[in-house]
Amino acid sequence: MTESDLIVLDQVNKRYGDLHVLRNVSLSVRQGEVVVIIGPSGAGKSTLCRAINRLETIDSGTITVDGTPLPDEGRPLAKLRAEVGMVFQSFNLFAHKTVLDNVVLGQVHVLKRPREAAVAKARELLDRVGIGGQAAKFPAQLSGGQQQRVAIARALAMDPKVILFDEPTSALDPEMVNEVLEVMTALAREGMTMVVVTHEMGFARRAADRVVFMADGEIVEQNTPGDFFGAPSSERAQSFLAKILTH
Ligand SMILES: Nc1ncnc2c1ncn2[C@@H]1O[C@H](COP(=O)(O)OP(=O)(O)OP(=O)(O)O)[C@@H](O)[C@H]1O
C-alpha cells in the first residue's frame, strides 16, 4: 500500500450460501485513478463495488478506504461513508423531492452544510451536468439520462474522494447513454477518482487508466486499456471480448 492508494482491497472473500462471489480479490485504486471493471454477468462486479461502500458485508479480507479499514458490521446504511459517492443503475433518486432537493438534502443532513450553501452548490453542480433548468422538477418528469445526471450531481455534492458507478448506463435508452458517459468522461479528465462497473467498452478505452477484468469472482487480469484491449492475456478475457465486440 502506498500513500496515494485511496482504496485497498486485500484478499476479500464473499459467499452467498454455496456461491463464492468474490474469491481472494485484491485491488488498489490510487488517488485520481479511473478504474473500469468489466466482465461477464455474474462475475461479482456489482458485489465488489457494493462491498467497498458497505452495502454488502464481506466474509474475510480487508477493505481500506482513505486509510481507514472498513469494519464489517452488517449493512448499516446510516454508516455509509460520505467520502465514497455511489451512482447506481437505477438512479435511486427521492421520487417525492425536487431535483434541487435531491442534491441538497444529503449536504444538509449528512454534511451539516447550511441550506443556503447547499442550494448554491446544488445549482452549480446541476449546471455542470447540464440540467440547471430542471431544478424545480420531480425525478419522474425527467428522462432517464437526466435522472442519472441528477444522481451524479448528488454524488458530487457530498465532496466525495471517490465515486463508484455501478452500471450507470445499463437502464438507459441508447440515445441517452452518451450524454451520461460524456459527464463521466469529463469528471475523469478533471481528476476525479472513479471506479466504474460498465459494459461500455468505448468508455473503458477512452477514460480508464486501468481496466480490471473479472470472471467467476476473481480478478483475472488488469492492465491499461491499450494493452488490455490490444492483447488480453487470459483466455477468459479473450473469449469475453470476442463475444461482446462482435455484437
Ligand atoms: N443478494 C444476493 N443473494 C444471493 N446471490 C446473489 C446476491 N447478489 C448477487 N448474487 C449472485 O452473486 C453473483 C455475482 O453477482 P454480481 O451482481 O456481483 O455480478 P455482476 O458481475 O455485477 O453481474 P452483472 O453484470 O450481471 O450485473 C451472481 O451469481 C448473483 O446471482
Short mmCIF file of C-alpha atoms and ligand atoms in Angstrom, two decimals:
data_model
loop_
_atom_site.label_atom_id
_atom_site.label_comp_id
_atom_site.label_asym_id
_atom_site.label_seq_id
_atom_site.Cartn_x
_atom_site.Cartn_y
_atom_site.Cartn_z
CA MET A 1 0.00 0.00 0.00
CA THR A 2 1.34 3.43 -0.91
CA GLU A 3 0.28 6.85 0.27
CA SER A 4 -1.61 7.58 -2.92
CA ASP A 5 -3.81 4.46 -2.57
CA LEU A 6 -7.34 5.60 -1.81
CA ILE A 7 -8.98 2.18 -1.81
CA VAL A 8 -7.21 -1.06 -0.98
CA LEU A 9 -8.90 -4.45 -1.03
CA ASP A 10 -6.81 -7.26 0.38
CA GLN A 11 -7.80 -10.90 -0.08
CA VAL A 12 -11.53 -10.18 0.03
CA ASN A 13 -13.92 -13.13 0.03
CA LYS A 14 -17.69 -13.12 -0.14
CA ARG A 15 -20.13 -16.01 -0.36
CA TYR A 16 -23.86 -16.18 -0.86
CA GLY A 17 -24.53 -19.66 0.52
CA ASP A 18 -22.61 -22.02 -1.75
CA LEU A 19 -21.88 -19.33 -4.29
CA HIS A 20 -18.38 -17.90 -3.85
CA VAL A 21 -18.87 -14.49 -5.49
CA LEU A 22 -15.59 -12.80 -4.51
CA ARG A 23 -12.51 -15.02 -4.39
CA ASN A 24 -9.40 -13.55 -2.81
CA VAL A 25 -9.89 -10.23 -4.52
CA SER A 26 -7.03 -7.77 -4.03
CA LEU A 27 -7.18 -4.40 -5.72
CA SER A 28 -5.80 -0.90 -5.13
CA VAL A 29 -7.17 2.31 -6.53
CA ARG A 30 -4.91 5.35 -6.48
CA GLN A 31 -5.94 8.94 -5.96
CA GLY A 32 -7.11 10.36 -9.30
CA GLU A 33 -7.26 6.99 -10.99
CA VAL A 34 -10.16 5.79 -13.15
CA VAL A 35 -10.58 2.04 -12.79
CA VAL A 36 -13.11 0.37 -15.06
CA ILE A 37 -14.30 -3.10 -14.03
CA ILE A 38 -15.60 -5.31 -16.81
CA GLY A 39 -16.52 -8.97 -17.10
CA PRO A 40 -19.36 -11.37 -17.78
CA SER A 41 -22.66 -11.32 -15.97
CA GLY A 42 -22.40 -12.84 -12.50
CA ALA A 43 -18.64 -12.18 -12.26
CA GLY A 44 -19.08 -10.34 -8.96
CA LYS A 45 -18.51 -6.80 -10.28
CA SER A 46 -21.52 -5.24 -8.53
CA THR A 47 -20.80 -7.13 -5.33
CA LEU A 48 -17.26 -5.78 -5.32
CA CYS A 49 -18.46 -2.24 -5.87
CA ARG A 50 -21.11 -2.54 -3.17
CA ALA A 51 -18.68 -4.08 -0.69
CA ILE A 52 -16.44 -1.01 -0.99
CA ASN A 53 -19.30 1.14 0.20
CA ARG A 54 -20.56 -1.34 2.81
CA LEU A 55 -23.81 -2.06 1.03
CA GLU A 56 -22.63 -5.67 1.27
CA THR A 57 -20.72 -7.39 4.02
CA ILE A 58 -17.65 -9.46 3.26
CA ASP A 59 -16.71 -12.80 4.79
CA SER A 60 -12.96 -12.27 5.01
CA GLY A 61 -10.21 -9.93 3.93
CA THR A 62 -9.98 -6.19 4.43
CA ILE A 63 -11.21 -3.12 2.61
CA THR A 64 -9.47 0.14 3.42
CA VAL A 65 -10.81 3.46 2.20
CA ASP A 66 -8.68 6.58 2.59
CA GLY A 67 -6.53 4.88 5.19
CA THR A 68 -9.40 3.65 7.36
CA PRO A 69 -10.24 -0.05 7.36
CA LEU A 70 -13.96 -0.66 6.97
CA PRO A 71 -15.18 -2.89 9.76
CA ASP A 72 -17.66 -5.50 8.63
CA GLU A 73 -20.67 -4.50 10.69
CA GLY A 74 -23.61 -5.61 8.67
CA ARG A 75 -25.10 -3.18 6.22
CA PRO A 76 -25.94 -0.07 8.19
CA LEU A 77 -27.00 2.38 5.52
CA ALA A 78 -26.67 5.18 8.03
CA LYS A 79 -22.99 4.40 8.29
CA LEU A 80 -22.27 4.75 4.60
CA ARG A 81 -19.19 6.81 4.16
CA ALA A 82 -19.84 10.27 2.76
CA GLU A 83 -16.41 10.22 1.11
CA VAL A 84 -17.47 7.35 -1.15
CA GLY A 85 -20.09 8.50 -3.66
CA MET A 86 -22.26 5.97 -5.40
CA VAL A 87 -24.17 6.11 -8.67
CA PHE A 88 -26.46 3.16 -9.35
CA GLN A 89 -28.05 1.68 -12.45
CA SER A 90 -31.50 2.62 -11.17
CA PHE A 91 -30.72 6.26 -10.19
CA ASN A 92 -32.24 5.82 -6.67
CA LEU A 93 -33.47 9.41 -6.50
CA PHE A 94 -36.03 10.54 -3.93
CA ALA A 95 -39.21 10.48 -6.04
CA HIS A 96 -41.13 12.96 -3.88
CA LYS A 97 -38.37 15.55 -3.72
CA THR A 98 -37.48 18.05 -6.42
CA VAL A 99 -34.32 17.67 -8.43
CA LEU A 100 -32.79 20.51 -6.42
CA ASP A 101 -33.69 18.91 -3.09
CA ASN A 102 -32.28 15.58 -4.24
CA VAL A 103 -28.92 17.31 -4.50
CA VAL A 104 -29.38 19.48 -1.38
CA LEU A 105 -30.62 17.04 1.26
CA GLY A 106 -27.51 14.91 1.77
CA GLN A 107 -25.40 18.03 2.12
CA VAL A 108 -27.69 19.43 4.83
CA HIS A 109 -28.39 16.22 6.76
CA VAL A 110 -25.11 14.34 6.45
CA LEU A 111 -22.52 17.10 5.99
CA LYS A 112 -24.49 19.61 8.13
CA ARG A 113 -23.92 22.28 5.48
CA PRO A 114 -26.15 25.38 5.84
CA ARG A 115 -29.09 25.13 3.44
CA GLU A 116 -28.15 28.28 1.55
CA ALA A 117 -24.67 26.99 0.81
CA ALA A 118 -26.09 23.57 -0.09
CA VAL A 119 -28.53 25.13 -2.55
CA ALA A 120 -25.77 27.19 -4.15
CA LYS A 121 -23.61 24.10 -4.52
CA ALA A 122 -26.53 22.06 -5.91
CA ARG A 123 -27.31 24.71 -8.52
CA GLU A 124 -23.68 24.89 -9.58
CA LEU A 125 -23.49 21.09 -9.93
CA LEU A 126 -26.79 20.81 -11.80
CA ASP A 127 -25.46 23.41 -14.25
CA ARG A 128 -22.24 21.49 -14.56
CA VAL A 129 -24.04 18.26 -15.56
CA GLY A 130 -26.22 20.23 -17.97
CA ILE A 131 -29.60 20.20 -16.22
CA GLY A 132 -29.68 23.51 -14.36
CA GLY A 133 -33.05 24.25 -15.97
CA GLN A 134 -34.70 21.20 -14.41
CA ALA A 135 -34.08 22.03 -10.74
CA ALA A 136 -37.72 22.57 -9.79
CA LYS A 137 -38.99 19.37 -11.43
CA PHE A 138 -39.52 15.97 -9.86
CA PRO A 139 -37.43 12.99 -10.99
CA ALA A 140 -40.31 11.32 -12.84
CA GLN A 141 -40.61 14.38 -15.09
CA LEU A 142 -37.05 13.84 -16.37
CA SER A 143 -35.63 11.43 -18.92
CA GLY A 144 -33.51 8.54 -17.64
CA GLY A 145 -30.36 10.29 -18.83
CA GLN A 146 -31.33 13.45 -16.98
CA GLN A 147 -32.16 11.49 -13.81
CA GLN A 148 -28.78 9.82 -13.91
CA ARG A 149 -27.13 13.23 -14.25
CA VAL A 150 -29.03 14.33 -11.12
CA ALA A 151 -27.65 11.25 -9.38
CA ILE A 152 -24.13 12.23 -10.42
CA ALA A 153 -24.67 15.80 -9.18
CA ARG A 154 -25.99 14.38 -5.90
CA ALA A 155 -22.88 12.23 -5.50
CA LEU A 156 -20.59 15.17 -6.30
CA ALA A 157 -22.40 17.41 -3.81
CA MET A 158 -21.00 15.34 -0.95
CA ASP A 159 -17.40 16.20 -1.97
CA PRO A 160 -16.54 12.51 -2.26
CA LYS A 161 -12.97 11.29 -2.53
CA VAL A 162 -14.09 8.61 -4.96
CA ILE A 163 -17.28 7.84 -6.87
CA LEU A 164 -18.33 4.26 -7.56
CA PHE A 165 -20.51 3.82 -10.63
CA ASP A 166 -22.39 0.51 -10.83
CA GLU A 167 -23.59 0.07 -14.42
CA PRO A 168 -24.72 3.70 -14.62
CA THR A 169 -25.97 3.48 -18.20
CA SER A 170 -27.49 -0.02 -18.26
CA ALA A 171 -31.02 1.19 -17.56
CA LEU A 172 -30.91 3.98 -20.15
CA ASP A 173 -32.32 4.16 -23.64
CA PRO A 174 -29.45 4.04 -26.14
CA GLU A 175 -29.74 7.69 -27.12
CA MET A 176 -29.22 8.73 -23.50
CA VAL A 177 -26.18 6.61 -22.82
CA ASN A 178 -23.74 9.04 -24.40
CA GLU A 179 -24.95 12.08 -22.51
CA VAL A 180 -24.21 10.31 -19.21
CA LEU A 181 -20.90 8.91 -20.45
CA GLU A 182 -19.86 12.42 -21.52
CA VAL A 183 -20.43 13.72 -17.99
CA MET A 184 -18.43 10.79 -16.61
CA THR A 185 -15.62 11.33 -19.12
CA ALA A 186 -15.42 15.00 -18.12
CA LEU A 187 -15.16 14.01 -14.44
CA ALA A 188 -12.42 11.52 -15.28
CA ARG A 189 -10.47 14.23 -17.13
CA GLU A 190 -10.85 16.57 -14.16
CA GLY A 191 -9.04 14.05 -11.98
CA MET A 192 -11.94 12.53 -10.02
CA THR A 193 -11.10 9.11 -8.62
CA MET A 194 -13.63 6.71 -10.12
CA VAL A 195 -14.42 3.00 -10.02
CA VAL A 196 -16.80 2.17 -12.85
CA VAL A 197 -18.57 -1.13 -13.47
CA THR A 198 -19.78 -0.98 -17.06
CA HIS A 199 -20.37 -2.85 -20.28
CA GLU A 200 -19.49 0.29 -22.27
CA MET A 201 -16.15 -0.67 -23.79
CA GLY A 202 -15.85 2.68 -25.60
CA PHE A 203 -15.85 4.44 -22.24
CA ALA A 204 -13.30 1.97 -20.89
CA ARG A 205 -10.98 2.63 -23.84
CA ARG A 206 -11.43 6.36 -23.66
CA ALA A 207 -11.48 7.16 -19.97
CA ALA A 208 -9.92 4.31 -17.99
CA ASP A 209 -6.43 4.46 -16.58
CA ARG A 210 -6.79 0.76 -15.84
CA VAL A 211 -9.19 -1.96 -16.93
CA VAL A 212 -9.88 -4.73 -14.42
CA PHE A 213 -11.31 -7.92 -15.91
CA MET A 214 -13.32 -10.10 -13.51
CA ALA A 215 -14.78 -13.54 -14.08
CA ASP A 216 -16.14 -16.13 -11.63
CA GLY A 217 -15.47 -13.91 -8.62
CA GLU A 218 -11.81 -13.35 -9.44
CA ILE A 219 -9.73 -10.56 -10.89
CA VAL A 220 -8.37 -12.43 -13.86
CA GLU A 221 -6.21 -9.64 -15.25
CA GLN A 222 -5.79 -5.88 -15.17
CA ASN A 223 -3.97 -3.56 -17.49
CA THR A 224 -4.07 -0.23 -19.29
CA PRO A 225 -6.94 -0.10 -21.80
CA GLY A 226 -4.47 -0.05 -24.71
CA ASP A 227 -2.72 -3.21 -23.58
CA PHE A 228 -5.85 -4.96 -22.32
CA PHE A 229 -7.96 -4.41 -25.43
CA GLY A 230 -4.96 -4.79 -27.74
CA ALA A 231 -3.85 -8.13 -26.34
CA PRO A 232 -5.74 -9.62 -23.38
CA SER A 233 -3.51 -12.24 -21.83
CA SER A 234 -6.11 -14.65 -20.44
CA GLU A 235 -8.31 -16.97 -22.41
CA ARG A 236 -11.34 -15.86 -20.39
CA ALA A 237 -10.82 -12.21 -21.32
CA GLN A 238 -10.20 -13.11 -24.95
CA SER A 239 -13.43 -15.06 -25.19
CA PHE A 240 -15.39 -12.36 -23.31
CA LEU A 241 -14.12 -9.66 -25.68
CA ALA A 242 -14.74 -11.82 -28.74
CA LYS A 243 -18.35 -12.25 -27.63
CA ILE A 244 -19.15 -8.64 -26.82
CA LEU A 245 -17.19 -6.98 -29.59
CA THR A 246 -18.94 -8.97 -32.31
CA HIS A 247 -22.36 -7.81 -31.08
N1 LIG B 1 -28.13 -10.87 -2.51
C1 LIG B 1 -27.74 -11.95 -3.20
N2 LIG B 1 -28.07 -13.20 -2.79
C2 LIG B 1 -27.65 -14.29 -3.48
N3 LIG B 1 -26.89 -14.25 -4.60
C3 LIG B 1 -26.54 -13.04 -5.04
C4 LIG B 1 -26.94 -11.82 -4.38
N4 LIG B 1 -26.43 -10.78 -5.07
C5 LIG B 1 -25.74 -11.30 -6.11
N5 LIG B 1 -25.81 -12.65 -6.09
C6 LIG B 1 -25.16 -13.55 -7.04
O1 LIG B 1 -23.77 -13.29 -6.96
C7 LIG B 1 -23.16 -13.41 -8.26
C8 LIG B 1 -22.42 -12.13 -8.55
O2 LIG B 1 -23.37 -11.08 -8.72
P1 LIG B 1 -22.96 -9.61 -9.16
O3 LIG B 1 -24.23 -8.82 -9.26
O4 LIG B 1 -21.90 -9.10 -8.28
O5 LIG B 1 -22.37 -9.87 -10.61
P2 LIG B 1 -22.04 -8.85 -11.78
O6 LIG B 1 -20.69 -9.22 -12.26
O7 LIG B 1 -22.25 -7.47 -11.32
O8 LIG B 1 -23.11 -9.22 -12.89
P3 LIG B 1 -23.96 -8.30 -13.91
O9 LIG B 1 -23.01 -7.85 -14.98
O10 LIG B 1 -24.99 -9.25 -14.44
O11 LIG B 1 -24.56 -7.19 -13.10
C9 LIG B 1 -24.30 -13.71 -9.23
O12 LIG B 1 -24.31 -15.11 -9.46
C10 LIG B 1 -25.53 -13.28 -8.49
O13 LIG B 1 -26.65 -14.04 -8.88
#
